[in-house]
Short mmCIF file of C-alpha atoms in Angstrom, two decimals:
data_model
loop_
_atom_site.label_atom_id
_atom_site.label_comp_id
_atom_site.label_asym_id
_atom_site.label_seq_id
_atom_site.Cartn_x
_atom_site.Cartn_y
_atom_site.Cartn_z
CA UNK U 1 31.24 72.22 27.95
CA UNK U 2 27.93 72.27 29.76
CA UNK U 3 25.30 69.65 30.37
CA UNK U 4 21.67 70.11 31.34
CA UNK U 5 19.82 68.12 33.96
CA UNK U 6 16.74 67.91 31.73
CA UNK U 7 15.21 64.47 31.29
CA UNK U 8 15.90 63.30 34.84
CA UNK U 9 13.04 62.57 37.23
CA UNK U 10 11.71 65.75 38.86
CA UNK U 11 12.95 64.78 42.30
CA UNK U 12 16.45 63.77 41.22
CA UNK U 13 17.99 67.23 40.76
CA UNK U 14 16.44 68.38 44.02
CA UNK U 15 18.07 65.47 45.79
CA UNK U 16 21.41 66.40 44.24
CA UNK U 17 21.32 70.15 44.91
CA UNK U 18 19.07 70.28 47.94
CA UNK U 19 21.87 70.30 50.49
CA UNK U 20 23.75 72.93 48.51
CA UNK U 21 21.68 75.49 46.63
CA UNK U 22 18.71 75.38 48.98
CA UNK U 23 21.06 75.72 51.97
CA UNK U 24 22.65 78.81 50.46
CA UNK U 25 19.31 80.47 49.65
CA UNK U 26 17.79 79.53 52.98
CA UNK U 27 20.93 80.52 54.89
CA UNK U 28 21.18 83.99 53.36
CA UNK U 29 17.47 84.76 53.63
CA UNK U 30 17.34 83.28 57.14
CA UNK U 31 20.29 85.40 58.25
CA UNK U 32 18.66 88.55 56.90
CA UNK U 33 15.38 87.78 58.66
CA UNK U 34 17.22 87.11 61.92
CA UNK U 35 19.18 90.34 61.52
CA UNK U 36 16.06 92.40 60.99
CA UNK U 37 13.56 93.38 58.29
CA UNK U 38 14.95 94.59 55.36
CA UNK U 39 19.68 97.53 34.73
CA UNK U 40 21.27 95.64 32.44
CA UNK U 41 24.74 94.33 33.20
CA UNK U 42 27.86 93.86 31.10
CA UNK U 43 28.71 90.87 33.31
CA UNK U 44 27.05 87.49 33.69
CA UNK U 45 25.84 88.81 37.08
CA UNK U 46 24.85 92.33 38.13
CA UNK U 47 27.90 93.34 40.19
CA UNK U 48 26.78 96.81 41.31
CA UNK U 49 28.22 97.55 44.80
CA UNK U 50 30.38 94.41 44.67
CA UNK U 51 34.20 94.23 44.48
CA UNK U 52 36.00 93.37 41.24
CA UNK U 53 38.52 90.98 42.85
CA UNK U 54 36.23 88.39 44.47
CA UNK U 55 36.88 84.67 44.01
CA UNK U 56 33.20 83.71 43.77
CA UNK U 57 30.01 85.45 42.68
CA UNK U 58 26.48 84.22 43.26
CA UNK U 59 23.14 85.51 42.00
CA UNK U 60 19.75 84.24 43.17
CA UNK U 61 16.24 85.37 42.19
CA UNK U 62 14.21 84.21 45.22
CA UNK U 63 10.85 85.61 44.05
CA UNK U 64 11.00 83.66 40.77
CA UNK U 65 12.14 80.49 42.49
CA UNK U 66 9.57 80.81 45.27
CA UNK U 67 6.72 81.17 42.77
CA UNK U 68 7.82 78.22 40.62
CA UNK U 69 5.33 75.43 40.11
CA UNK U 70 7.71 72.80 41.45
CA UNK U 71 7.69 74.54 44.87
CA UNK U 72 3.91 74.63 45.15
CA UNK U 73 3.94 71.84 47.78
CA UNK U 74 6.30 73.98 49.89
CA UNK U 75 4.24 77.17 49.51
CA UNK U 76 1.04 75.29 50.33
CA UNK U 77 2.50 73.51 53.33
CA UNK U 78 0.64 74.60 56.46
CA UNK U 79 3.76 74.71 58.61
CA UNK U 80 5.45 77.04 56.11
CA UNK U 81 2.37 79.27 55.92
CA UNK U 82 2.17 79.49 59.70
CA UNK U 83 5.87 80.32 60.02
CA UNK U 84 5.64 83.17 57.49
CA UNK U 85 2.46 84.50 59.11
CA UNK U 86 4.01 84.34 62.57
CA UNK U 87 7.06 86.30 61.42
CA UNK U 88 4.78 89.07 60.16
CA UNK U 89 2.67 89.10 63.32
CA UNK U 90 5.69 89.27 65.62
CA UNK U 91 7.36 91.97 63.53
CA UNK U 92 10.37 89.82 62.73
CA UNK U 93 10.12 90.51 59.01
CA UNK U 94 7.76 92.27 56.65
CA UNK U 95 9.75 90.90 53.73
CA UNK U 96 8.63 87.55 52.36
CA UNK U 97 10.50 85.31 49.88
CA UNK U 98 8.25 86.53 47.05
CA UNK U 99 9.30 90.13 47.80
CA UNK U 100 13.03 89.49 47.26
CA UNK U 101 13.77 90.13 43.59
CA UNK U 102 17.47 89.30 43.71
CA UNK U 103 20.43 88.52 45.96
CA UNK U 104 23.94 88.95 44.58
CA UNK U 105 26.92 87.83 46.64
CA UNK U 106 30.68 88.26 46.33
CA UNK U 107 33.02 86.02 48.32
CA UNK U 108 36.73 86.76 48.73
CA UNK U 109 39.54 84.82 50.38
CA UNK U 110 38.83 81.33 49.02
CA UNK U 111 42.35 80.02 49.41
CA UNK U 112 42.06 76.98 51.64
CA UNK U 113 40.16 74.83 49.18
CA UNK U 114 36.50 74.00 48.67
CA UNK U 115 34.61 72.31 51.57
CA UNK U 116 33.96 68.82 50.23
CA UNK U 117 30.82 68.25 52.31
CA UNK U 118 29.02 71.33 50.97
CA UNK U 119 30.94 73.31 48.31
CA UNK U 120 28.27 76.04 48.28
CA UNK U 121 28.50 76.70 52.01
CA UNK U 122 31.32 79.20 51.48
CA UNK U 123 28.87 81.46 49.58
CA UNK U 124 27.50 82.41 52.96
CA UNK U 125 30.94 83.56 54.08
CA UNK U 126 31.27 80.64 56.46
CA UNK U 127 34.55 79.26 55.12
CA UNK U 128 37.75 79.89 57.04
CA UNK U 129 39.30 83.19 56.01
CA UNK U 130 36.48 84.14 53.64
CA UNK U 131 34.61 87.45 53.58
CA UNK U 132 31.26 87.92 51.87
CA UNK U 133 29.07 90.82 50.77
CA UNK U 134 25.45 90.38 49.70
CA UNK U 135 23.32 92.93 47.82
CA UNK U 136 19.62 92.30 48.43
CA UNK U 137 17.00 93.98 46.25
CA UNK U 138 13.33 93.88 47.21
CA UNK U 139 10.05 95.05 45.70
CA UNK U 140 8.75 96.58 48.95
CA UNK U 141 10.09 99.61 50.77
CA UNK U 142 12.18 98.73 53.83
CA UNK U 143 12.36 100.87 56.97
CA UNK U 144 15.92 101.69 57.99
CA UNK U 145 14.75 102.29 61.56
CA UNK U 146 14.02 98.57 61.88
CA UNK U 147 17.75 97.82 61.57
CA UNK U 148 18.40 99.60 64.87
CA UNK U 149 16.39 96.98 66.77
CA UNK U 150 19.16 94.40 66.53
CA UNK U 151 22.20 96.41 65.42
CA UNK U 152 24.30 99.39 66.45
CA UNK U 153 24.28 102.54 64.30
CA UNK U 154 27.73 103.42 62.95
CA UNK U 155 29.13 106.01 60.54
CA UNK U 156 31.66 105.76 57.73
CA UNK U 157 32.60 108.70 55.51
CA UNK U 158 29.36 110.45 56.31
CA UNK U 159 27.16 107.40 55.64
CA UNK U 160 25.23 105.54 58.33
CA UNK U 161 25.44 101.78 58.51
CA UNK U 162 24.55 99.21 61.17
CA UNK U 163 26.79 96.69 62.87
CA UNK U 164 25.59 93.53 64.58
CA UNK U 165 25.74 93.52 68.36
CA UNK U 166 28.05 90.50 68.15
CA UNK U 167 30.36 89.36 65.39
CA UNK U 168 31.71 91.10 62.31
CA UNK U 169 28.50 91.45 60.28
CA UNK U 170 27.16 94.83 59.14
CA UNK U 171 24.37 96.28 56.98
CA UNK U 172 23.91 99.39 54.86
CA UNK U 173 20.83 100.67 53.03
CA UNK U 174 21.66 102.97 50.09
CA UNK U 175 17.93 103.26 49.37
CA UNK U 176 14.63 101.85 50.64
CA UNK U 177 14.71 98.83 48.33
CA UNK U 178 18.38 97.87 48.51
CA UNK U 179 20.26 96.32 51.43
CA UNK U 180 23.97 95.49 51.63
CA UNK U 181 24.90 92.86 54.22
CA UNK U 182 28.20 91.17 54.98
CA UNK U 183 31.45 91.58 56.87
CA UNK U 184 32.01 95.12 58.18
CA UNK U 185 35.14 95.50 56.06
CA UNK U 186 33.24 94.55 52.88
CA UNK U 187 30.31 96.85 53.73
CA UNK U 188 32.47 99.92 54.42
CA UNK U 189 34.47 99.25 51.24
CA UNK U 190 31.19 99.15 49.30
CA UNK U 191 30.18 102.51 50.79
CA UNK U 192 33.46 103.98 49.50
CA UNK U 193 33.04 102.31 46.10
CA UNK U 194 29.42 103.29 45.55
CA UNK U 195 26.97 101.58 43.20
CA UNK U 196 29.44 101.42 40.31
CA UNK U 197 29.58 98.00 38.63
CA UNK U 198 33.07 96.62 37.96
CA UNK U 199 33.82 94.73 34.76
CA UNK U 200 34.88 91.14 35.55
CA UNK U 201 35.87 89.42 32.34
CA UNK U 202 36.97 86.05 33.74
CA UNK U 203 33.31 85.06 34.31
CA UNK U 204 32.22 85.78 30.72
CA UNK U 205 32.23 82.05 29.92
CA UNK U 206 29.34 81.47 32.36
CA UNK U 207 25.81 81.06 30.99
CA UNK U 208 23.81 84.00 32.37
CA UNK U 209 20.06 84.61 32.70
CA UNK U 210 19.22 81.95 35.29
CA UNK U 211 17.35 82.01 38.61
CA UNK U 212 20.46 80.74 40.39
CA UNK U 213 24.00 81.24 39.10
CA UNK U 214 27.20 80.54 40.98
CA UNK U 215 30.52 81.21 39.24
CA UNK U 216 33.90 80.87 40.89
CA UNK U 217 37.61 80.67 40.20
CA UNK U 218 39.11 77.27 40.85
CA UNK U 219 41.60 77.89 43.68
CA UNK U 220 45.12 76.53 43.41
CA UNK U 221 44.35 74.34 46.43
CA UNK U 222 40.85 73.37 45.38
CA UNK U 223 40.56 70.44 47.76
CA UNK U 224 39.48 68.18 44.89
CA UNK U 225 41.16 64.76 44.79
CA UNK U 226 43.48 64.20 41.82
CA UNK U 227 43.36 60.42 41.90
CA UNK U 228 41.95 60.09 38.37
CA UNK U 229 41.80 61.97 35.06
CA UNK U 230 38.78 64.01 36.10
CA UNK U 231 40.33 65.18 39.35
CA UNK U 232 43.66 66.15 37.82
CA UNK U 233 41.91 67.93 34.92
CA UNK U 234 39.65 69.92 37.23
CA UNK U 235 42.67 71.03 39.25
CA UNK U 236 44.02 72.68 36.09
CA UNK U 237 40.74 74.47 35.28
CA UNK U 238 40.45 78.26 35.52
CA UNK U 239 36.85 78.60 36.73
CA UNK U 240 33.49 76.82 36.93
CA UNK U 241 29.82 77.70 37.20
CA UNK U 242 26.52 76.11 38.26
CA UNK U 243 22.99 77.20 37.35
CA UNK U 244 19.57 76.14 38.68
CA UNK U 245 16.16 77.05 37.25
CA UNK U 246 12.80 76.15 38.76
CA UNK U 247 9.56 75.97 36.77
CA UNK U 248 7.22 73.02 36.52
CA UNK U 249 10.43 71.01 36.86
CA UNK U 250 14.04 71.63 37.91
CA UNK U 251 16.86 72.20 35.44
CA UNK U 252 20.51 72.13 36.47
CA UNK U 253 23.46 72.98 34.25
CA UNK U 254 27.09 73.91 34.65
CA UNK U 255 30.35 74.52 32.89
CA UNK U 256 34.11 74.52 33.40
CA UNK U 257 36.58 76.92 31.81
CA UNK U 258 39.34 74.44 31.04
CA UNK U 259 42.98 75.21 30.36
CA UNK U 260 42.87 73.41 26.99
CA UNK U 261 40.45 71.99 24.40
CA UNK U 262 41.67 68.47 25.14
CA UNK U 263 40.78 68.91 28.84
CA UNK U 264 37.29 70.10 27.90
CA UNK U 265 36.79 67.12 25.58
CA UNK U 266 37.93 64.72 28.29
CA UNK U 267 35.57 66.18 30.88
CA UNK U 268 32.63 66.12 28.45
CA UNK U 269 33.28 62.47 27.62
CA UNK U 270 33.50 61.49 31.28
CA UNK U 271 30.38 63.51 32.11
CA UNK U 272 28.39 61.85 29.34
CA UNK U 273 29.40 58.46 30.71
CA UNK U 274 28.47 59.46 34.28
CA UNK U 275 25.05 60.84 33.22
CA UNK U 276 24.26 57.70 31.24
CA UNK U 277 25.10 55.55 34.26
CA UNK U 278 23.13 57.83 36.61
CA UNK U 279 20.04 57.63 34.39
CA UNK U 280 20.28 53.84 34.18
CA UNK U 281 20.70 53.51 37.96
CA UNK U 282 17.71 55.79 38.62
CA UNK U 283 15.48 53.91 36.21
CA UNK U 284 16.45 50.66 37.93
CA UNK U 285 15.65 52.08 41.38
CA UNK U 286 12.34 53.56 40.20
CA UNK U 287 11.30 50.16 38.92
CA UNK U 288 11.79 48.82 42.46
CA UNK U 289 9.64 51.48 44.16
CA UNK U 290 6.72 49.86 46.08
CA UNK U 291 3.28 50.59 44.53
CA UNK U 292 2.16 52.72 47.51
CA UNK U 293 5.02 55.18 46.85
CA UNK U 294 4.79 55.27 43.06
CA UNK U 295 2.98 58.63 43.07
CA UNK U 296 5.79 60.28 45.06
CA UNK U 297 8.45 58.76 42.79
CA UNK U 298 6.67 60.04 39.68
#
């Protein structure tokens, strides 16, 4: 059962997802910039080049999100403009956020539970024992020669790829508008696999067609406390997803593939209660906002 974040104040969803979704998008794009310049799907996410046995899949459409009306204050911020201009002038990156049409990520090895401080942090491959592979598609042509500035040229089965000078990260460009980046093992496996898209049926329950979609299996050791009905029910769930869409406002939704109809009904009831309380609490706090800050609160 899914619930939308519609009807909440514009800043509320951002406060809730800012440390998660924005960190993932910023972390992936930031890592690519630091590293160097750079069809229809039967699945909820386009999984071309990605493995079929991952525990988590993530799809982001940075160009759509970057151009959303709600991010106009960020785009128009002078510090942001100067940073993007400086990156172009110093040759750090010719690719801007508006040039990145999509980033799809597969994460494997999620066995030690979900980090409670930032559940989305593992999408960057930072969790213990996890390996990640990202497929970045851009609207501009990228120059493969630029990858050699900060990486070592390698070869695997007749294909050239580039390995970071330090660490386990690697990159491969199958064409001028597609970049694969992730652990060396995941990159070389993708080279062997090719651009074929695997069919992953367990994520069919997820609601596709969003600017940000994260769908993952619930690990046996999820790290979620089971002290109440919600916690114990979530531990029995098969998978869950989260979506974010930016326009003139921010809309957040999600769903859980429960093990039974009764579990789904229980979670929906508890979620309705939590949303009602959250809305009441926010309205109370907004009523206490000093007059000089009322414009920001609105």
